[in-house]
Amino acid sequence: METPSTLPSSVLADRLAAVRQNIDAAAHAAGRDSASVTLVAVSKFHPLSSVQEALAAGQRVFGENRVQEAASKFPALRATYPDLRLHLIGGLQTNKARDAVRIADVIESLDRPELAEALAKAADKEGRLPELLIEVNTGDEPQKFGVPREKADNFIRTCRQQFGNKLQGLMCIPPATQDPVPHFRLLRSMAQEHGLPVISMGMSADYPQAIAEEATLVRVGTAIFGPRPPSP
Ligand SMILES: *Cc1c(COP(=O)(O)O)cnc(C)c1O
């Protein structure tokens, strides 16, 4: 038997490199610096070993939907990777606010006054407040998280008063069956109107388009980690 002269390349590392290349290309095509786009690797439902593989390949920013799953994977990794950044991107229940505030660097799914209240209280108790993004339900879909469009301006203003510069920007998940670009444009114009620097939009299927529309965070799961296992 021959010994292979090089280690087999990791599929995950290859996929991650391909996504990074696509980000560079999309940023370049839009006349943007690719350093202005942060890749959030969405590791929800994938095992800790996949997160470790991505870390070994240089990825540092991760996204998880559920507080409990994030809490079981990420805090222990911070000792080895102090520059790791955890984003919570899923709909958040008020009774999870304290855990969320304890473990997250960024919470992307602030979408209602009761949650703002719960996060503010949790921040008092924990002595830390993650950066916050307001999730806007740009398609006004009844089953989705996110503040409805007609309530967004007021909610953004109130959160600005309450959280100051910890309120960093906006996030959206366009309706699955529609062209995402009008939703990306709407989110961008809302962020610009309110002077918010962070625009989180674009997933595996559409992150290059989101970058063309000025996304500063793209949340990519499947294109990096492969198909998701069933939810645990
Ligand atoms: C799961 C998820 C993603 C990643 O979706 P992919 O299509 O796998 O890239 C991005 N954003 C949010 C809010 C998600 O829940």
PDB file of C-alpha atoms and ligand atoms in Angstrom:
ATOM      1  CA  MET A   1       0.000   0.000   0.000  1.00  0.00           C
ATOM      2  CA  GLU A   2       1.202   3.456  -0.881  1.00  0.00           C
ATOM      3  CA  THR A   3       1.199   6.161   1.671  1.00  0.00           C
ATOM      4  CA  PRO A   4      -0.476   9.283   0.299  1.00  0.00           C
ATOM      5  CA  SER A   5       2.074  12.073  -0.022  1.00  0.00           C
ATOM      6  CA  THR A   6      -0.352  14.711   1.209  1.00  0.00           C
ATOM      7  CA  LEU A   7      -3.094  14.641   3.780  1.00  0.00           C
ATOM      8  CA  PRO A   8      -6.534  14.282   2.241  1.00  0.00           C
ATOM      9  CA  SER A   9      -8.150  17.679   1.995  1.00  0.00           C
ATOM     10  CA  SER A  10     -11.114  18.243   4.226  1.00  0.00           C
ATOM     11  CA  VAL A  11     -14.379  18.720   2.370  1.00  0.00           C
ATOM     12  CA  LEU A  12     -15.462  21.293   4.902  1.00  0.00           C
ATOM     13  CA  ALA A  13     -12.268  23.314   4.515  1.00  0.00           C
ATOM     14  CA  ASP A  14     -12.703  23.208   0.719  1.00  0.00           C
ATOM     15  CA  ARG A  15     -16.283  24.403   0.934  1.00  0.00           C
ATOM     16  CA  LEU A  16     -15.315  27.158   3.320  1.00  0.00           C
ATOM     17  CA  ALA A  17     -12.557  28.293   0.966  1.00  0.00           C
ATOM     18  CA  ALA A  18     -15.016  28.302  -1.955  1.00  0.00           C
ATOM     19  CA  VAL A  19     -17.494  30.439   0.001  1.00  0.00           C
ATOM     20  CA  ARG A  20     -14.698  32.858   0.904  1.00  0.00           C
ATOM     21  CA  GLN A  21     -13.709  33.095  -2.766  1.00  0.00           C
ATOM     22  CA  ASN A  22     -17.306  33.803  -3.749  1.00  0.00           C
ATOM     23  CA  ILE A  23     -17.483  36.528  -1.114  1.00  0.00           C
ATOM     24  CA  ASP A  24     -14.285  38.100  -2.446  1.00  0.00           C
ATOM     25  CA  ALA A  25     -15.583  37.940  -6.023  1.00  0.00           C
ATOM     26  CA  ALA A  26     -18.993  39.414  -5.138  1.00  0.00           C
ATOM     27  CA  ALA A  27     -17.397  42.201  -3.105  1.00  0.00           C
ATOM     28  CA  HIS A  28     -14.933  42.957  -5.882  1.00  0.00           C
ATOM     29  CA  ALA A  29     -17.718  43.044  -8.503  1.00  0.00           C
ATOM     30  CA  ALA A  30     -19.623  45.505  -6.318  1.00  0.00           C
ATOM     31  CA  GLY A  31     -16.558  47.713  -5.856  1.00  0.00           C
ATOM     32  CA  ARG A  32     -16.395  46.817  -2.182  1.00  0.00           C
ATOM     33  CA  ASP A  33     -13.560  45.741   0.065  1.00  0.00           C
ATOM     34  CA  SER A  34     -14.183  42.088   0.978  1.00  0.00           C
ATOM     35  CA  ALA A  35     -13.046  42.932   4.519  1.00  0.00           C
ATOM     36  CA  SER A  36     -16.344  44.838   4.829  1.00  0.00           C
ATOM     37  CA  VAL A  37     -18.227  41.516   4.638  1.00  0.00           C
ATOM     38  CA  THR A  38     -18.218  39.182   7.641  1.00  0.00           C
ATOM     39  CA  LEU A  39     -18.992  35.514   7.056  1.00  0.00           C
ATOM     40  CA  VAL A  40     -21.151  34.005   9.789  1.00  0.00           C
ATOM     41  CA  ALA A  41     -20.834  30.207   9.525  1.00  0.00           C
ATOM     42  CA  VAL A  42     -24.238  28.826  10.542  1.00  0.00           C
ATOM     43  CA  SER A  43     -23.501  25.585  12.390  1.00  0.00           C
ATOM     44  CA  LYS A  44     -26.989  24.833  13.743  1.00  0.00           C
ATOM     45  CA  PHE A  45     -27.783  21.103  14.085  1.00  0.00           C
ATOM     46  CA  HIS A  46     -24.220  20.216  13.042  1.00  0.00           C
ATOM     47  CA  PRO A  47     -22.002  18.474  15.591  1.00  0.00           C
ATOM     48  CA  LEU A  48     -19.239  20.084  17.608  1.00  0.00           C
ATOM     49  CA  SER A  49     -16.707  18.230  15.439  1.00  0.00           C
ATOM     50  CA  SER A  50     -17.850  20.243  12.399  1.00  0.00           C
ATOM     51  CA  VAL A  51     -17.421  23.489  14.317  1.00  0.00           C
ATOM     52  CA  GLN A  52     -13.932  22.371  15.319  1.00  0.00           C
ATOM     53  CA  GLU A  53     -13.098  21.572  11.704  1.00  0.00           C
ATOM     54  CA  ALA A  54     -14.205  25.050  10.650  1.00  0.00           C
ATOM     55  CA  LEU A  55     -12.166  26.609  13.461  1.00  0.00           C
ATOM     56  CA  ALA A  56      -9.114  24.633  12.340  1.00  0.00           C
ATOM     57  CA  ALA A  57      -9.691  26.046   8.838  1.00  0.00           C
ATOM     58  CA  GLY A  58      -9.571  29.582  10.224  1.00  0.00           C
ATOM     59  CA  GLN A  59     -13.282  30.406  10.588  1.00  0.00           C
ATOM     60  CA  ARG A  60     -14.031  32.394  13.764  1.00  0.00           C
ATOM     61  CA  VAL A  61     -17.597  33.730  13.474  1.00  0.00           C
ATOM     62  CA  PHE A  62     -20.462  31.277  13.971  1.00  0.00           C
ATOM     63  CA  GLY A  63     -24.242  31.449  14.009  1.00  0.00           C
ATOM     64  CA  GLU A  64     -26.661  29.275  15.963  1.00  0.00           C
ATOM     65  CA  ASN A  65     -30.464  29.356  16.122  1.00  0.00           C
ATOM     66  CA  ARG A  66     -31.091  27.891  19.547  1.00  0.00           C
ATOM     67  CA  VAL A  67     -29.656  29.162  22.796  1.00  0.00           C
ATOM     68  CA  GLN A  68     -29.423  25.730  24.366  1.00  0.00           C
ATOM     69  CA  GLU A  69     -27.588  24.188  21.419  1.00  0.00           C
ATOM     70  CA  ALA A  70     -25.229  27.174  21.248  1.00  0.00           C
ATOM     71  CA  ALA A  71     -24.563  26.888  24.998  1.00  0.00           C
ATOM     72  CA  SER A  72     -23.650  23.228  24.624  1.00  0.00           C
ATOM     73  CA  LYS A  73     -21.148  23.858  21.817  1.00  0.00           C
ATOM     74  CA  PHE A  74     -19.481  27.246  22.132  1.00  0.00           C
ATOM     75  CA  PRO A  75     -18.488  28.428  25.630  1.00  0.00           C
ATOM     76  CA  ALA A  76     -15.889  25.668  26.055  1.00  0.00           C
ATOM     77  CA  LEU A  77     -14.230  26.575  22.733  1.00  0.00           C
ATOM     78  CA  ARG A  78     -13.472  30.125  23.864  1.00  0.00           C
ATOM     79  CA  ALA A  79     -10.521  28.998  25.976  1.00  0.00           C
ATOM     80  CA  THR A  80      -8.757  27.723  22.838  1.00  0.00           C
ATOM     81  CA  TYR A  81     -10.135  30.362  20.457  1.00  0.00           C
ATOM     82  CA  PRO A  82     -10.453  33.655  22.369  1.00  0.00           C
ATOM     83  CA  ASP A  83     -11.304  35.500  19.130  1.00  0.00           C
ATOM     84  CA  LEU A  84     -14.307  33.269  18.453  1.00  0.00           C
ATOM     85  CA  ARG A  85     -17.577  35.193  17.910  1.00  0.00           C
ATOM     86  CA  LEU A  86     -21.004  33.675  18.461  1.00  0.00           C
ATOM     87  CA  HIS A  87     -24.115  35.112  16.807  1.00  0.00           C
ATOM     88  CA  LEU A  88     -27.583  34.022  17.868  1.00  0.00           C
ATOM     89  CA  ILE A  89     -29.750  34.221  14.758  1.00  0.00           C
ATOM     90  CA  GLY A  90     -32.945  32.347  15.685  1.00  0.00           C
ATOM     91  CA  GLY A  91     -36.216  33.577  17.142  1.00  0.00           C
ATOM     92  CA  LEU A  92     -35.643  34.159  20.852  1.00  0.00           C
ATOM     93  CA  GLN A  93     -38.059  33.501  23.709  1.00  0.00           C
ATOM     94  CA  THR A  94     -37.958  35.973  26.587  1.00  0.00           C
ATOM     95  CA  ASN A  95     -37.238  33.159  29.063  1.00  0.00           C
ATOM     96  CA  LYS A  96     -33.986  32.476  27.155  1.00  0.00           C
ATOM     97  CA  ALA A  97     -32.864  36.092  27.247  1.00  0.00           C
ATOM     98  CA  ARG A  98     -30.512  35.692  30.191  1.00  0.00           C
ATOM     99  CA  ASP A  99     -28.692  32.686  28.717  1.00  0.00           C
ATOM    100  CA  ALA A 100     -28.522  34.474  25.381  1.00  0.00           C
ATOM    101  CA  VAL A 101     -26.962  37.565  26.962  1.00  0.00           C
ATOM    102  CA  ARG A 102     -24.478  35.374  28.817  1.00  0.00           C
ATOM    103  CA  ILE A 103     -23.147  33.462  25.807  1.00  0.00           C
ATOM    104  CA  ALA A 104     -23.639  35.599  22.674  1.00  0.00           C
ATOM    105  CA  ASP A 105     -21.457  38.267  21.132  1.00  0.00           C
ATOM    106  CA  VAL A 106     -24.248  39.332  18.795  1.00  0.00           C
ATOM    107  CA  ILE A 107     -28.004  38.719  18.982  1.00  0.00           C
ATOM    108  CA  GLU A 108     -29.468  39.171  15.486  1.00  0.00           C
ATOM    109  CA  SER A 109     -33.124  38.471  16.274  1.00  0.00           C
ATOM    110  CA  LEU A 110     -34.403  41.328  18.436  1.00  0.00           C
ATOM    111  CA  ASP A 111     -37.953  41.779  17.155  1.00  0.00           C
ATOM    112  CA  ARG A 112     -40.364  42.982  19.861  1.00  0.00           C
ATOM    113  CA  PRO A 113     -40.601  45.256  22.903  1.00  0.00           C
ATOM    114  CA  GLU A 114     -40.980  42.392  25.415  1.00  0.00           C
ATOM    115  CA  LEU A 115     -37.745  40.866  24.178  1.00  0.00           C
ATOM    116  CA  ALA A 116     -35.984  44.246  24.356  1.00  0.00           C
ATOM    117  CA  GLU A 117     -37.156  44.529  27.981  1.00  0.00           C
ATOM    118  CA  ALA A 118     -35.995  41.004  28.802  1.00  0.00           C
ATOM    119  CA  LEU A 119     -32.585  41.604  27.209  1.00  0.00           C
ATOM    120  CA  ALA A 120     -32.141  44.890  29.068  1.00  0.00           C
ATOM    121  CA  LYS A 121     -32.935  43.203  32.397  1.00  0.00           C
ATOM    122  CA  ALA A 122     -30.660  40.280  31.601  1.00  0.00           C
ATOM    123  CA  ALA A 123     -27.858  42.679  30.683  1.00  0.00           C
ATOM    124  CA  ASP A 124     -28.224  44.385  34.080  1.00  0.00           C
ATOM    125  CA  LYS A 125     -27.941  41.074  35.881  1.00  0.00           C
ATOM    126  CA  GLU A 126     -25.107  39.687  33.772  1.00  0.00           C
ATOM    127  CA  GLY A 127     -23.143  42.911  33.510  1.00  0.00           C
ATOM    128  CA  ARG A 128     -22.741  42.456  29.772  1.00  0.00           C
ATOM    129  CA  LEU A 129     -24.779  43.271  26.705  1.00  0.00           C
ATOM    130  CA  PRO A 130     -24.116  41.651  23.327  1.00  0.00           C
ATOM    131  CA  GLU A 131     -24.361  43.718  20.151  1.00  0.00           C
ATOM    132  CA  LEU A 132     -27.906  43.720  18.847  1.00  0.00           C
ATOM    133  CA  LEU A 133     -29.521  43.563  15.417  1.00  0.00           C
ATOM    134  CA  ILE A 134     -33.228  44.034  14.818  1.00  0.00           C
ATOM    135  CA  GLU A 135     -34.804  41.343  12.673  1.00  0.00           C
ATOM    136  CA  VAL A 136     -37.242  42.854  10.182  1.00  0.00           C
ATOM    137  CA  ASN A 137     -39.964  40.668   8.666  1.00  0.00           C
ATOM    138  CA  THR A 138     -39.528  42.310   5.253  1.00  0.00           C
ATOM    139  CA  GLY A 139     -42.092  39.984   3.650  1.00  0.00           C
ATOM    140  CA  ASP A 140     -44.618  40.524   6.493  1.00  0.00           C
ATOM    141  CA  GLU A 141     -45.035  36.742   6.672  1.00  0.00           C
ATOM    142  CA  PRO A 142     -47.323  35.843   9.584  1.00  0.00           C
ATOM    143  CA  GLN A 143     -45.435  32.676  10.536  1.00  0.00           C
ATOM    144  CA  LYS A 144     -42.044  34.384  10.650  1.00  0.00           C
ATOM    145  CA  PHE A 145     -40.082  36.091  13.374  1.00  0.00           C
ATOM    146  CA  GLY A 146     -39.136  39.722  12.888  1.00  0.00           C
ATOM    147  CA  VAL A 147     -40.795  43.061  13.481  1.00  0.00           C
ATOM    148  CA  PRO A 148     -43.470  43.793  10.849  1.00  0.00           C
ATOM    149  CA  ARG A 149     -42.550  46.479   8.345  1.00  0.00           C
ATOM    150  CA  GLU A 150     -44.996  49.112   9.543  1.00  0.00           C
ATOM    151  CA  LYS A 151     -43.740  48.812  13.124  1.00  0.00           C
ATOM    152  CA  ALA A 152     -40.046  48.727  12.264  1.00  0.00           C
ATOM    153  CA  ASP A 153     -39.227  52.452  12.257  1.00  0.00           C
ATOM    154  CA  ASN A 154     -40.675  53.020  15.709  1.00  0.00           C
ATOM    155  CA  PHE A 155     -39.128  49.896  17.131  1.00  0.00           C
ATOM    156  CA  ILE A 156     -35.710  50.824  15.769  1.00  0.00           C
ATOM    157  CA  ARG A 157     -35.974  54.302  17.336  1.00  0.00           C
ATOM    158  CA  THR A 158     -37.048  52.911  20.710  1.00  0.00           C
ATOM    159  CA  CYS A 159     -34.232  50.350  20.750  1.00  0.00           C
ATOM    160  CA  ARG A 160     -31.734  53.054  19.795  1.00  0.00           C
ATOM    161  CA  GLN A 161     -32.811  55.032  22.862  1.00  0.00           C
ATOM    162  CA  GLN A 162     -32.713  51.973  25.080  1.00  0.00           C
ATOM    163  CA  PHE A 163     -29.476  50.357  23.874  1.00  0.00           C
ATOM    164  CA  GLY A 164     -27.493  53.193  22.287  1.00  0.00           C
ATOM    165  CA  ASN A 165     -24.650  52.021  20.091  1.00  0.00           C
ATOM    166  CA  LYS A 166     -25.158  48.403  21.118  1.00  0.00           C
ATOM    167  CA  LEU A 167     -27.909  48.470  18.523  1.00  0.00           C
ATOM    168  CA  GLN A 168     -25.726  47.897  15.478  1.00  0.00           C
ATOM    169  CA  GLY A 169     -28.015  47.076  12.596  1.00  0.00           C
ATOM    170  CA  LEU A 170     -30.750  45.051  10.932  1.00  0.00           C
ATOM    171  CA  MET A 171     -31.279  41.475   9.795  1.00  0.00           C
ATOM    172  CA  CYS A 172     -33.788  39.849   7.437  1.00  0.00           C
ATOM    173  CA  ILE A 173     -34.761  36.463   6.028  1.00  0.00           C
ATOM    174  CA  PRO A 174     -36.637  37.072   2.754  1.00  0.00           C
ATOM    175  CA  PRO A 175     -39.631  34.848   1.900  1.00  0.00           C
ATOM    176  CA  ALA A 176     -38.302  31.545   0.535  1.00  0.00           C
ATOM    177  CA  THR A 177     -40.392  31.720  -2.653  1.00  0.00           C
ATOM    178  CA  GLN A 178     -39.608  35.293  -3.702  1.00  0.00           C
ATOM    179  CA  ASP A 179     -36.774  37.139  -5.382  1.00  0.00           C
ATOM    180  CA  PRO A 180     -34.689  38.193  -2.350  1.00  0.00           C
ATOM    181  CA  VAL A 181     -33.267  41.335  -3.957  1.00  0.00           C
ATOM    182  CA  PRO A 182     -36.196  43.708  -3.231  1.00  0.00           C
ATOM    183  CA  HIS A 183     -36.033  42.537   0.398  1.00  0.00           C
ATOM    184  CA  PHE A 184     -32.286  43.158   0.531  1.00  0.00           C
ATOM    185  CA  ARG A 185     -32.859  46.671  -0.883  1.00  0.00           C
ATOM    186  CA  LEU A 186     -35.583  47.426   1.636  1.00  0.00           C
ATOM    187  CA  LEU A 187     -33.400  46.318   4.553  1.00  0.00           C
ATOM    188  CA  ARG A 188     -30.457  48.335   3.281  1.00  0.00           C
ATOM    189  CA  SER A 189     -32.530  51.497   2.899  1.00  0.00           C
ATOM    190  CA  MET A 190     -33.968  51.092   6.407  1.00  0.00           C
ATOM    191  CA  ALA A 191     -30.480  50.627   7.870  1.00  0.00           C
ATOM    192  CA  GLN A 192     -29.188  53.674   5.995  1.00  0.00           C
ATOM    193  CA  GLU A 193     -32.142  55.816   7.062  1.00  0.00           C
ATOM    194  CA  HIS A 194     -31.433  55.004  10.692  1.00  0.00           C
ATOM    195  CA  GLY A 195     -27.661  55.311  10.370  1.00  0.00           C
ATOM    196  CA  LEU A 196     -27.087  51.677  11.360  1.00  0.00           C
ATOM    197  CA  PRO A 197     -23.807  50.196  10.068  1.00  0.00           C
ATOM    198  CA  VAL A 198     -24.568  46.453  10.121  1.00  0.00           C
ATOM    199  CA  ILE A 199     -26.780  44.785   7.487  1.00  0.00           C
ATOM    200  CA  SER A 200     -27.205  41.009   7.963  1.00  0.00           C
ATOM    201  CA  MET A 201     -28.697  39.360   4.884  1.00  0.00           C
ATOM    202  CA  GLY A 202     -27.902  36.557   2.449  1.00  0.00           C
ATOM    203  CA  MET A 203     -27.762  32.803   3.055  1.00  0.00           C
ATOM    204  CA  SER A 204     -26.309  29.878   1.047  1.00  0.00           C
ATOM    205  CA  ALA A 205     -28.629  30.434  -1.925  1.00  0.00           C
ATOM    206  CA  ASP A 206     -28.198  34.186  -2.277  1.00  0.00           C
ATOM    207  CA  TYR A 207     -25.226  35.610  -0.381  1.00  0.00           C
ATOM    208  CA  PRO A 208     -23.487  36.975  -3.518  1.00  0.00           C
ATOM    209  CA  GLN A 209     -26.647  38.964  -4.354  1.00  0.00           C
ATOM    210  CA  ALA A 210     -26.838  40.210  -0.776  1.00  0.00           C
ATOM    211  CA  ILE A 211     -23.232  41.428  -1.010  1.00  0.00           C
ATOM    212  CA  ALA A 212     -24.121  43.289  -4.219  1.00  0.00           C
ATOM    213  CA  GLU A 213     -26.819  45.033  -2.131  1.00  0.00           C
ATOM    214  CA  GLU A 214     -24.370  46.059   0.627  1.00  0.00           C
ATOM    215  CA  ALA A 215     -24.717  43.216   3.140  1.00  0.00           C
ATOM    216  CA  THR A 216     -22.057  43.490   5.853  1.00  0.00           C
ATOM    217  CA  LEU A 217     -22.879  40.083   7.403  1.00  0.00           C
ATOM    218  CA  VAL A 218     -23.815  36.987   5.408  1.00  0.00           C
ATOM    219  CA  ARG A 219     -25.136  33.920   7.236  1.00  0.00           C
ATOM    220  CA  VAL A 220     -24.090  30.771   5.401  1.00  0.00           C
ATOM    221  CA  GLY A 221     -24.828  27.254   6.642  1.00  0.00           C
ATOM    222  CA  THR A 222     -25.401  24.570   4.007  1.00  0.00           C
ATOM    223  CA  ALA A 223     -22.736  25.829   1.584  1.00  0.00           C
ATOM    224  CA  ILE A 224     -20.119  25.328   4.327  1.00  0.00           C
ATOM    225  CA  PHE A 225     -21.343  22.439   6.461  1.00  0.00           C
ATOM    226  CA  GLY A 226     -23.410  20.504   3.918  1.00  0.00           C
ATOM    227  CA  PRO A 227     -27.043  19.484   4.393  1.00  0.00           C
ATOM    228  CA  ARG A 228     -28.294  19.865   7.937  1.00  0.00           C
ATOM    229  CA  PRO A 229     -28.970  16.754  10.010  1.00  0.00           C
ATOM    230  CA  PRO A 230     -32.492  16.626  11.464  1.00  0.00           C
ATOM    231  CA  SER A 231     -32.961  19.054  14.348  1.00  0.00           C
ATOM    232  CA  PRO A 232     -31.703  17.514  17.597  1.00  0.00           C
TER     233      PRO A 232
HETATM  234  C1  LIG B   1     -30.320  28.334   9.022  1.00  0.00           C
HETATM  235  C2  LIG B   1     -30.177  29.786   8.841  1.00  0.00           C
HETATM  236  C3  LIG B   1     -29.240  30.328   7.932  1.00  0.00           C
HETATM  237  C4  LIG B   1     -28.363  29.479   7.027  1.00  0.00           C
HETATM  238  O1  LIG B   1     -29.109  28.935   5.981  1.00  0.00           O
HETATM  239  P1  LIG B   1     -28.397  28.143   4.771  1.00  0.00           P
HETATM  240  O2  LIG B   1     -29.417  28.178   3.698  1.00  0.00           O
HETATM  241  O3  LIG B   1     -28.098  26.781   5.275  1.00  0.00           O
HETATM  242  O4  LIG B   1     -27.181  28.906   4.411  1.00  0.00           O
HETATM  243  C5  LIG B   1     -29.123  31.700   7.877  1.00  0.00           C
HETATM  244  N1  LIG B   1     -29.869  32.516   8.643  1.00  0.00           N
HETATM  245  C6  LIG B   1     -30.765  32.044   9.517  1.00  0.00           C
HETATM  246  C7  LIG B   1     -31.539  32.995  10.350  1.00  0.00           C
HETATM  247  C8  LIG B   1     -30.959  30.665   9.631  1.00  0.00           C
HETATM  248  O5  LIG B   1     -31.877  30.212  10.492  1.00  0.00           O
END
